[in-house]
Amino acid sequence: MTSKIWGGRFQSATDAVLEAINVSIDFDKRLGLQDVRGSLAHVAMLAARGIVSKADADQIAQGLERIEGEIESGAFNFSRALEDIHMNVESRLAELIGPAAGRLHTARSRNDQVATDFKLYIRDAIDALDAALADLQRALATRALEEAGGVMPGFTHLQSAQPVTLGHHLLAYVEMIARDRSRFRDARARLNECPLGAAALAGTSFPIDRVMTAQALGFDRPTANSLDSVSDRDFVLETLSAAAICATHLSRFAEEIVLWTTPQFGFVALSDKFTTGSSIMPQKRNPDAAELARGKSGRVIGALVALFVVMKGLPLAYSKDMQEDKEGAFDALDTLALSIAAIAGMVYDMRVDRARMKAAAGAGYATATDLADWLVRALALPFREAHHVTGRIVALAEARGVGLDELTLKELQGVEPRITAEVLDVLGVEKSVESRKSFGGTAPDNVRAAALAWLEKLKT
Ligand code: ARG
């Protein structure tokens, strides 16, 4: 017999390499508090069902509470020789209360234990991310309200397309993040079934009460199938999927910040708090935080892909492969939280150069669609013909090296004689955005109303 908790049938000690590949305490120590919570619920149930004596259960609970304090204060001594968090907690319990500790593991296994612990962890992580995302939405909506009338170029193919407002652009991200939050909420709702009591894979012969433990741990109900309970890592995949999509949104925004802060765009400037310098080029103001938010999305997406690859070939029920679910998930969720905070910080702080944005909005004949629309409205041209006429006017402006609003009425009439002076009204970028009043369009009034509605909804 060896000294391991599971060492009953073993004659000699494990190889150092086995220990090295098997050990998970370096990362699953993060499940310490969840492990204690799960054990407290389990032992209370064992006592309620008469499976362990009240006296033993009280002793176990007291020991667990002491361990909880040790973990919280940082005094708990995690041992690599004890493999994982579950055995670390159990063996500390034995140190504290003696043989009664051995009764805690009745009617459960590490397989249902780890699934329960990890669900509790992911649930808390989702709640924290939701709060952080709400804060980011608040930052974006606040700035969107300020910039409701701030005209900027809207792009397709990164070519000037039609003028929009910065407020409208920022609110686009508020919408994306709303969907991210709803995806996390969905994942949370689906994961909220308790695997505890599934035991190793088949359930248990002890008369346990799974509803009781599920309720004690804040789950909606116990999981229905013991095999599924210990094999399921959907909840991690689903949470990482939501995280990967969210990180992708942040990355796209980060990319825009990188572009917008270049001297070439010059739409916004980050505050000194969110800018780094170059060790050689004294003039540089680098948007490192944005670049890192963009880059770190790779890690989040990578964690999702890695777990898919781990899971896809696993027969039911538990296999040790599944221990590989944690490091990537911890890292991805930490990384996402950090990126959210960095983006929110930049958004609150960034300075907007409205004049520069407005000038850029007019470049590239961005009001050509407004001209075509006017031809349709005022002259009843079919849109295709209006498109053609406008094209010729754009070519004329290009040849003359001026903007559309700098052409004279005479020049316009040279292309289409029925054009009247009223057309000059629609060629400016401000008029252009004001006219986009359709539901969801970029008109400043729309944007103001949408930003206010979001801020109201996001009130804490
Ligand atoms: N550390 C393990 C994990 O994270 C706990 C479950 C171990 N179960 C087992 N039968 N070896 O997956």
PDB file of N, CA and C in Angstrom, residues 46-129:
ATOM      1  N   LEU A  46     -25.583  14.392   3.528  1.00  0.00           N
ATOM      2  CA  LEU A  46     -25.295  13.052   4.064  1.00  0.00           C
ATOM      3  C   LEU A  46     -25.860  12.921   5.478  1.00  0.00           C
ATOM      4  N   ALA A  47     -25.743  13.984   6.258  1.00  0.00           N
ATOM      5  CA  ALA A  47     -26.258  13.953   7.629  1.00  0.00           C
ATOM      6  C   ALA A  47     -27.779  13.928   7.623  1.00  0.00           C
ATOM      7  N   ALA A  48     -28.369  14.761   6.767  1.00  0.00           N
ATOM      8  CA  ALA A  48     -29.832  14.828   6.711  1.00  0.00           C
ATOM      9  C   ALA A  48     -30.432  13.473   6.316  1.00  0.00           C
ATOM     10  N   ARG A  49     -29.709  12.732   5.500  1.00  0.00           N
ATOM     11  CA  ARG A  49     -30.201  11.421   5.061  1.00  0.00           C
ATOM     12  C   ARG A  49     -29.722  10.287   5.966  1.00  0.00           C
ATOM     13  N   GLY A  50     -29.047  10.628   7.058  1.00  0.00           N
ATOM     14  CA  GLY A  50     -28.582   9.604   7.995  1.00  0.00           C
ATOM     15  C   GLY A  50     -27.455   8.746   7.458  1.00  0.00           C
ATOM     16  N   ILE A  51     -26.758   9.225   6.455  1.00  0.00           N
ATOM     17  CA  ILE A  51     -25.658   8.437   5.863  1.00  0.00           C
ATOM     18  C   ILE A  51     -24.383   8.621   6.681  1.00  0.00           C
ATOM     19  N   VAL A  52     -24.194   9.807   7.236  1.00  0.00           N
ATOM     20  CA  VAL A  52     -23.161   9.976   8.267  1.00  0.00           C
ATOM     21  C   VAL A  52     -23.838  10.549   9.512  1.00  0.00           C
ATOM     22  N   SER A  53     -23.194  10.330  10.649  1.00  0.00           N
ATOM     23  CA  SER A  53     -23.806  10.794  11.904  1.00  0.00           C
ATOM     24  C   SER A  53     -23.746  12.315  11.976  1.00  0.00           C
ATOM     25  N   LYS A  54     -24.635  12.857  12.746  1.00  0.00           N
ATOM     26  CA  LYS A  54     -24.672  14.297  12.955  1.00  0.00           C
ATOM     27  C   LYS A  54     -23.340  14.778  13.530  1.00  0.00           C
ATOM     28  N   ALA A  55     -22.811  13.993  14.476  1.00  0.00           N
ATOM     29  CA  ALA A  55     -21.554  14.391  15.129  1.00  0.00           C
ATOM     30  C   ALA A  55     -20.423  14.466  14.112  1.00  0.00           C
ATOM     31  N   ASP A  56     -20.319  13.434  13.266  1.00  0.00           N
ATOM     32  CA  ASP A  56     -19.260  13.450  12.244  1.00  0.00           C
ATOM     33  C   ASP A  56     -19.470  14.616  11.276  1.00  0.00           C
ATOM     34  N   ALA A  57     -20.726  14.807  10.873  1.00  0.00           N
ATOM     35  CA  ALA A  57     -21.011  15.874   9.904  1.00  0.00           C
ATOM     36  C   ALA A  57     -20.629  17.243  10.484  1.00  0.00           C
ATOM     37  N   ASP A  58     -20.928  17.442  11.758  1.00  0.00           N
ATOM     38  CA  ASP A  58     -20.582  18.732  12.383  1.00  0.00           C
ATOM     39  C   ASP A  58     -19.078  18.948  12.380  1.00  0.00           C
ATOM     40  N   GLN A  59     -18.377  17.888  12.720  1.00  0.00           N
ATOM     41  CA  GLN A  59     -16.907  17.973  12.751  1.00  0.00           C
ATOM     42  C   GLN A  59     -16.368  18.282  11.346  1.00  0.00           C
ATOM     43  N   ILE A  60     -16.921  17.589  10.369  1.00  0.00           N
ATOM     44  CA  ILE A  60     -16.469  17.792   8.983  1.00  0.00           C
ATOM     45  C   ILE A  60     -16.748  19.235   8.550  1.00  0.00           C
ATOM     46  N   ALA A  61     -17.955  19.702   8.866  1.00  0.00           N
ATOM     47  CA  ALA A  61     -18.323  21.057   8.453  1.00  0.00           C
ATOM     48  C   ALA A  61     -17.414  22.088   9.119  1.00  0.00           C
ATOM     49  N   GLN A  62     -17.126  21.879  10.397  1.00  0.00           N
ATOM     50  CA  GLN A  62     -16.234  22.826  11.086  1.00  0.00           C
ATOM     51  C   GLN A  62     -14.850  22.838  10.446  1.00  0.00           C
ATOM     52  N   GLY A  63     -14.364  21.646  10.149  1.00  0.00           N
ATOM     53  CA  GLY A  63     -13.053  21.540   9.500  1.00  0.00           C
ATOM     54  C   GLY A  63     -13.058  22.249   8.155  1.00  0.00           C
ATOM     55  N   LEU A  64     -14.134  22.049   7.392  1.00  0.00           N
ATOM     56  CA  LEU A  64     -14.219  22.675   6.063  1.00  0.00           C
ATOM     57  C   LEU A  64     -14.259  24.194   6.172  1.00  0.00           C
ATOM     58  N   GLU A  65     -14.971  24.663   7.185  1.00  0.00           N
ATOM     59  CA  GLU A  65     -15.037  26.118   7.344  1.00  0.00           C
ATOM     60  C   GLU A  65     -13.667  26.697   7.694  1.00  0.00           C
ATOM     61  N   ARG A  66     -12.949  25.943   8.483  1.00  0.00           N
ATOM     62  CA  ARG A  66     -11.595  26.387   8.815  1.00  0.00           C
ATOM     63  C   ARG A  66     -10.731  26.422   7.537  1.00  0.00           C
ATOM     64  N   ILE A  67     -10.895  25.404   6.704  1.00  0.00           N
ATOM     65  CA  ILE A  67     -10.131  25.344   5.444  1.00  0.00           C
ATOM     66  C   ILE A  67     -10.504  26.527   4.544  1.00  0.00           C
ATOM     67  N   GLU A  68     -11.785  26.823   4.523  1.00  0.00           N
ATOM     68  CA  GLU A  68     -12.255  27.973   3.739  1.00  0.00           C
ATOM     69  C   GLU A  68     -11.500  29.240   4.174  1.00  0.00           C
ATOM     70  N   GLY A  69     -11.391  29.421   5.487  1.00  0.00           N
ATOM     71  CA  GLY A  69     -10.673  30.582   6.025  1.00  0.00           C
ATOM     72  C   GLY A  69      -9.209  30.557   5.597  1.00  0.00           C
ATOM     73  N   GLU A  70      -8.627  29.371   5.649  1.00  0.00           N
ATOM     74  CA  GLU A  70      -7.206  29.258   5.275  1.00  0.00           C
ATOM     75  C   GLU A  70      -7.002  29.603   3.790  1.00  0.00           C
ATOM     76  N   ILE A  71      -7.940  29.150   2.967  1.00  0.00           N
ATOM     77  CA  ILE A  71      -7.806  29.448   1.528  1.00  0.00           C
ATOM     78  C   ILE A  71      -7.963  30.953   1.311  1.00  0.00           C
ATOM     79  N   GLU A  72      -8.965  31.514   1.960  1.00  0.00           N
ATOM     80  CA  GLU A  72      -9.221  32.947   1.782  1.00  0.00           C
ATOM     81  C   GLU A  72      -8.051  33.806   2.234  1.00  0.00           C
ATOM     82  N   SER A  73      -7.440  33.405   3.341  1.00  0.00           N
ATOM     83  CA  SER A  73      -6.346  34.230   3.883  1.00  0.00           C
ATOM     84  C   SER A  73      -5.015  33.934   3.205  1.00  0.00           C
ATOM     85  N   GLY A  74      -4.977  32.891   2.395  1.00  0.00           N
ATOM     86  CA  GLY A  74      -3.718  32.532   1.732  1.00  0.00           C
ATOM     87  C   GLY A  74      -2.855  31.617   2.589  1.00  0.00           C
ATOM     88  N   ALA A  75      -3.386  31.161   3.724  1.00  0.00           N
ATOM     89  CA  ALA A  75      -2.580  30.318   4.617  1.00  0.00           C
ATOM     90  C   ALA A  75      -2.591  28.851   4.207  1.00  0.00           C
ATOM     91  N   PHE A  76      -3.504  28.474   3.342  1.00  0.00           N
ATOM     92  CA  PHE A  76      -3.609  27.054   2.968  1.00  0.00           C
ATOM     93  C   PHE A  76      -2.354  26.622   2.230  1.00  0.00           C
ATOM     94  N   ASN A  77      -1.850  25.466   2.633  1.00  0.00           N
ATOM     95  CA  ASN A  77      -0.617  24.975   2.033  1.00  0.00           C
ATOM     96  C   ASN A  77      -0.934  23.936   0.956  1.00  0.00           C
ATOM     97  N   PHE A  78      -0.916  24.363  -0.301  1.00  0.00           N
ATOM     98  CA  PHE A  78      -1.244  23.441  -1.401  1.00  0.00           C
ATOM     99  C   PHE A  78      -0.057  22.525  -1.669  1.00  0.00           C
ATOM    100  N   SER A  79      -0.325  21.234  -1.757  1.00  0.00           N
ATOM    101  CA  SER A  79       0.769  20.282  -1.953  1.00  0.00           C
ATOM    102  C   SER A  79       0.653  19.584  -3.303  1.00  0.00           C
ATOM    103  N   ARG A  80       1.746  19.592  -4.035  1.00  0.00           N
ATOM    104  CA  ARG A  80       1.748  18.949  -5.358  1.00  0.00           C
ATOM    105  C   ARG A  80       1.643  17.441  -5.213  1.00  0.00           C
ATOM    106  N   ALA A  81       2.179  16.919  -4.109  1.00  0.00           N
ATOM    107  CA  ALA A  81       2.114  15.462  -3.906  1.00  0.00           C
ATOM    108  C   ALA A  81       0.666  14.993  -3.803  1.00  0.00           C
ATOM    109  N   LEU A  82      -0.224  15.889  -3.450  1.00  0.00           N
ATOM    110  CA  LEU A  82      -1.640  15.515  -3.303  1.00  0.00           C
ATOM    111  C   LEU A  82      -2.434  15.729  -4.585  1.00  0.00           C
ATOM    112  N   GLU A  83      -1.740  15.929  -5.678  1.00  0.00           N
ATOM    113  CA  GLU A  83      -2.344  15.944  -7.017  1.00  0.00           C
ATOM    114  C   GLU A  83      -3.249  17.125  -7.314  1.00  0.00           C
ATOM    115  N   ASP A  84      -4.426  17.082  -6.716  1.00  0.00           N
ATOM    116  CA  ASP A  84      -5.405  18.097  -7.131  1.00  0.00           C
ATOM    117  C   ASP A  84      -6.080  18.759  -5.936  1.00  0.00           C
ATOM    118  N   ILE A  85      -6.956  19.686  -6.215  1.00  0.00           N
ATOM    119  CA  ILE A  85      -7.592  20.472  -5.157  1.00  0.00           C
ATOM    120  C   ILE A  85      -8.458  19.600  -4.244  1.00  0.00           C
ATOM    121  N   HIS A  86      -9.100  18.600  -4.842  1.00  0.00           N
ATOM    122  CA  HIS A  86     -10.022  17.776  -4.054  1.00  0.00           C
ATOM    123  C   HIS A  86      -9.266  17.009  -2.966  1.00  0.00           C
ATOM    124  N   MET A  87      -8.113  16.441  -3.371  1.00  0.00           N
ATOM    125  CA  MET A  87      -7.360  15.663  -2.391  1.00  0.00           C
ATOM    126  C   MET A  87      -6.594  16.563  -1.439  1.00  0.00           C
ATOM    127  N   ASN A  88      -6.253  17.745  -1.886  1.00  0.00           N
ATOM    128  CA  ASN A  88      -5.626  18.697  -0.962  1.00  0.00           C
ATOM    129  C   ASN A  88      -6.588  19.072   0.163  1.00  0.00           C
ATOM    130  N   VAL A  89      -7.823  19.354  -0.229  1.00  0.00           N
ATOM    131  CA  VAL A  89      -8.800  19.757   0.792  1.00  0.00           C
ATOM    132  C   VAL A  89      -9.100  18.580   1.713  1.00  0.00           C
ATOM    133  N   GLU A  90      -9.295  17.412   1.126  1.00  0.00           N
ATOM    134  CA  GLU A  90      -9.652  16.259   1.953  1.00  0.00           C
ATOM    135  C   GLU A  90      -8.529  15.886   2.913  1.00  0.00           C
ATOM    136  N   SER A  91      -7.294  15.989   2.439  1.00  0.00           N
ATOM    137  CA  SER A  91      -6.242  15.564   3.356  1.00  0.00           C
ATOM    138  C   SER A  91      -5.977  16.620   4.435  1.00  0.00           C
ATOM    139  N   ARG A  92      -6.217  17.877   4.103  1.00  0.00           N
ATOM    140  CA  ARG A  92      -6.131  18.898   5.164  1.00  0.00           C
ATOM    141  C   ARG A  92      -7.225  18.671   6.209  1.00  0.00           C
ATOM    142  N   LEU A  93      -8.387  18.247   5.701  1.00  0.00           N
ATOM    143  CA  LEU A  93      -9.491  17.962   6.618  1.00  0.00           C
ATOM    144  C   LEU A  93      -9.094  16.834   7.579  1.00  0.00           C
ATOM    145  N   ALA A  94      -8.435  15.824   7.043  1.00  0.00           N
ATOM    146  CA  ALA A  94      -7.995  14.706   7.890  1.00  0.00           C
ATOM    147  C   ALA A  94      -6.991  15.194   8.936  1.00  0.00           C
ATOM    148  N   GLU A  95      -6.102  16.096   8.509  1.00  0.00           N
ATOM    149  CA  GLU A  95      -5.143  16.662   9.475  1.00  0.00           C
ATOM    150  C   GLU A  95      -5.877  17.379  10.603  1.00  0.00           C
ATOM    151  N   LEU A  96      -6.934  18.081  10.220  1.00  0.00           N
ATOM    152  CA  LEU A  96      -7.634  18.918  11.202  1.00  0.00           C
ATOM    153  C   LEU A  96      -8.553  18.109  12.106  1.00  0.00           C
ATOM    154  N   ILE A  97      -9.267  17.131  11.558  1.00  0.00           N
ATOM    155  CA  ILE A  97     -10.302  16.480  12.390  1.00  0.00           C
ATOM    156  C   ILE A  97     -10.109  14.967  12.546  1.00  0.00           C
ATOM    157  N   GLY A  98      -9.096  14.420  11.903  1.00  0.00           N
ATOM    158  CA  GLY A  98      -8.842  12.983  12.064  1.00  0.00           C
ATOM    159  C   GLY A  98      -9.773  12.114  11.222  1.00  0.00           C
ATOM    160  N   PRO A  99     -10.016  10.878  11.683  1.00  0.00           N
ATOM    161  CA  PRO A  99     -10.658   9.851  10.859  1.00  0.00           C
ATOM    162  C   PRO A  99     -12.041  10.219  10.314  1.00  0.00           C
ATOM    163  N   ALA A 100     -12.789  11.080  10.994  1.00  0.00           N
ATOM    164  CA  ALA A 100     -14.132  11.436  10.498  1.00  0.00           C
ATOM    165  C   ALA A 100     -14.057  12.027   9.091  1.00  0.00           C
ATOM    166  N   ALA A 101     -12.907  12.613   8.765  1.00  0.00           N
ATOM    167  CA  ALA A 101     -12.732  13.220   7.437  1.00  0.00           C
ATOM    168  C   ALA A 101     -12.967  12.204   6.335  1.00  0.00           C
ATOM    169  N   GLY A 102     -12.642  10.958   6.633  1.00  0.00           N
ATOM    170  CA  GLY A 102     -12.781   9.892   5.645  1.00  0.00           C
ATOM    171  C   GLY A 102     -14.215   9.618   5.254  1.00  0.00           C
ATOM    172  N   ARG A 103     -15.185  10.158   6.003  1.00  0.00           N
ATOM    173  CA  ARG A 103     -16.598   9.907   5.689  1.00  0.00           C
ATOM    174  C   ARG A 103     -17.162  10.900   4.667  1.00  0.00           C
ATOM    175  N   LEU A 104     -16.437  11.985   4.446  1.00  0.00           N
ATOM    176  CA  LEU A 104     -16.946  13.023   3.537  1.00  0.00           C
ATOM    177  C   LEU A 104     -17.133  12.497   2.118  1.00  0.00           C
ATOM    178  N   HIS A 105     -16.247  11.615   1.701  1.00  0.00           N
ATOM    179  CA  HIS A 105     -16.265  11.183   0.298  1.00  0.00           C
ATOM    180  C   HIS A 105     -17.282  10.067   0.038  1.00  0.00           C
ATOM    181  N   THR A 106     -18.134   9.774   1.008  1.00  0.00           N
ATOM    182  CA  THR A 106     -19.191   8.777   0.815  1.00  0.00           C
ATOM    183  C   THR A 106     -20.165   9.271  -0.256  1.00  0.00           C
ATOM    184  N   ALA A 107     -20.516   8.405  -1.181  1.00  0.00           N
ATOM    185  CA  ALA A 107     -21.542   8.708  -2.196  1.00  0.00           C
ATOM    186  C   ALA A 107     -21.159   9.840  -3.134  1.00  0.00           C
ATOM    187  N   ARG A 108     -19.889  10.026  -3.330  1.00  0.00           N
ATOM    188  CA  ARG A 108     -19.469  10.954  -4.379  1.00  0.00           C
ATOM    189  C   ARG A 108     -18.107  10.506  -4.899  1.00  0.00           C
ATOM    190  N   SER A 109     -17.666  11.133  -5.960  1.00  0.00           N
ATOM    191  CA  SER A 109     -16.377  10.813  -6.574  1.00  0.00           C
ATOM    192  C   SER A 109     -15.750  12.139  -6.958  1.00  0.00           C
ATOM    193  N   ARG A 110     -14.485  12.104  -7.270  1.00  0.00           N
ATOM    194  CA  ARG A 110     -13.889  13.348  -7.773  1.00  0.00           C
ATOM    195  C   ARG A 110     -14.499  13.751  -9.116  1.00  0.00           C
ATOM    196  N   ASN A 111     -15.095  12.762  -9.779  1.00  0.00           N
ATOM    197  CA  ASN A 111     -15.635  13.072 -11.107  1.00  0.00           C
ATOM    198  C   ASN A 111     -16.853  14.002 -11.036  1.00  0.00           C
ATOM    199  N   ASP A 112     -17.769  13.695 -10.124  1.00  0.00           N
ATOM    200  CA  ASP A 112     -18.909  14.617  -9.966  1.00  0.00           C
ATOM    201  C   ASP A 112     -18.481  15.859  -9.186  1.00  0.00           C
ATOM    202  N   GLN A 113     -17.481  15.665  -8.331  1.00  0.00           N
ATOM    203  CA  GLN A 113     -16.993  16.795  -7.535  1.00  0.00           C
ATOM    204  C   GLN A 113     -16.372  17.874  -8.432  1.00  0.00           C
ATOM    205  N   VAL A 114     -15.513  17.447  -9.345  1.00  0.00           N
ATOM    206  CA  VAL A 114     -14.828  18.441 -10.175  1.00  0.00           C
ATOM    207  C   VAL A 114     -15.811  19.121 -11.123  1.00  0.00           C
ATOM    208  N   ALA A 115     -16.786  18.357 -11.621  1.00  0.00           N
ATOM    209  CA  ALA A 115     -17.790  18.963 -12.513  1.00  0.00           C
ATOM    210  C   ALA A 115     -18.581  20.025 -11.752  1.00  0.00           C
ATOM    211  N   THR A 116     -18.910  19.700 -10.498  1.00  0.00           N
ATOM    212  CA  THR A 116     -19.662  20.653  -9.674  1.00  0.00           C
ATOM    213  C   THR A 116     -18.822  21.897  -9.379  1.00  0.00           C
ATOM    214  N   ASP A 117     -17.594  21.673  -8.944  1.00  0.00           N
ATOM    215  CA  ASP A 117     -16.714  22.803  -8.611  1.00  0.00           C
ATOM    216  C   ASP A 117     -16.558  23.741  -9.807  1.00  0.00           C
ATOM    217  N   PHE A 118     -16.336  23.113 -10.964  1.00  0.00           N
ATOM    218  CA  PHE A 118     -16.035  23.924 -12.155  1.00  0.00           C
ATOM    219  C   PHE A 118     -17.275  24.697 -12.604  1.00  0.00           C
ATOM    220  N   LYS A 119     -18.431  24.068 -12.465  1.00  0.00           N
ATOM    221  CA  LYS A 119     -19.659  24.803 -12.799  1.00  0.00           C
ATOM    222  C   LYS A 119     -19.838  25.999 -11.863  1.00  0.00           C
ATOM    223  N   LEU A 120     -19.567  25.788 -10.587  1.00  0.00           N
ATOM    224  CA  LEU A 120     -19.699  26.908  -9.647  1.00  0.00           C
ATOM    225  C   LEU A 120     -18.734  28.034 -10.039  1.00  0.00           C
ATOM    226  N   TYR A 121     -17.527  27.641 -10.420  1.00  0.00           N
ATOM    227  CA  TYR A 121     -16.528  28.645 -10.806  1.00  0.00           C
ATOM    228  C   TYR A 121     -16.973  29.414 -12.055  1.00  0.00           C
ATOM    229  N   ILE A 122     -17.400  28.659 -13.063  1.00  0.00           N
ATOM    230  CA  ILE A 122     -17.790  29.297 -14.332  1.00  0.00           C
ATOM    231  C   ILE A 122     -18.989  30.226 -14.102  1.00  0.00           C
ATOM    232  N   ARG A 123     -19.894  29.782 -13.257  1.00  0.00           N
ATOM    233  CA  ARG A 123     -21.071  30.613 -12.963  1.00  0.00           C
ATOM    234  C   ARG A 123     -20.649  31.957 -12.376  1.00  0.00           C
ATOM    235  N   ASP A 124     -19.723  31.905 -11.422  1.00  0.00           N
ATOM    236  CA  ASP A 124     -19.233  33.158 -10.822  1.00  0.00           C
ATOM    237  C   ASP A 124     -18.494  34.003 -11.863  1.00  0.00           C
ATOM    238  N   ALA A 125     -17.719  33.329 -12.691  1.00  0.00           N
ATOM    239  CA  ALA A 125     -16.945  34.074 -13.707  1.00  0.00           C
ATOM    240  C   ALA A 125     -17.894  34.767 -14.682  1.00  0.00           C
ATOM    241  N   ILE A 126     -18.971  34.088 -15.054  1.00  0.00           N
ATOM    242  CA  ILE A 126     -19.946  34.693 -15.965  1.00  0.00           C
ATOM    243  C   ILE A 126     -20.572  35.928 -15.314  1.00  0.00           C
ATOM    244  N   ASP A 127     -20.895  35.811 -14.031  1.00  0.00           N
ATOM    245  CA  ASP A 127     -21.507  36.964 -13.348  1.00  0.00           C
ATOM    246  C   ASP A 127     -20.550  38.161 -13.328  1.00  0.00           C
ATOM    247  N   ALA A 128     -19.276  37.886 -13.092  1.00  0.00           N
ATOM    248  CA  ALA A 128     -18.298  38.977 -13.062  1.00  0.00           C
ATOM    249  C   ALA A 128     -18.137  39.586 -14.461  1.00  0.00           C
ATOM    250  N   LEU A 129     -18.111  38.730 -15.472  1.00  0.00           N
ATOM    251  CA  LEU A 129     -17.969  39.248 -16.842  1.00  0.00           C
ATOM    252  C   LEU A 129     -19.186  40.082 -17.224  1.00  0.00           C
TER     253      LEU A 129
END
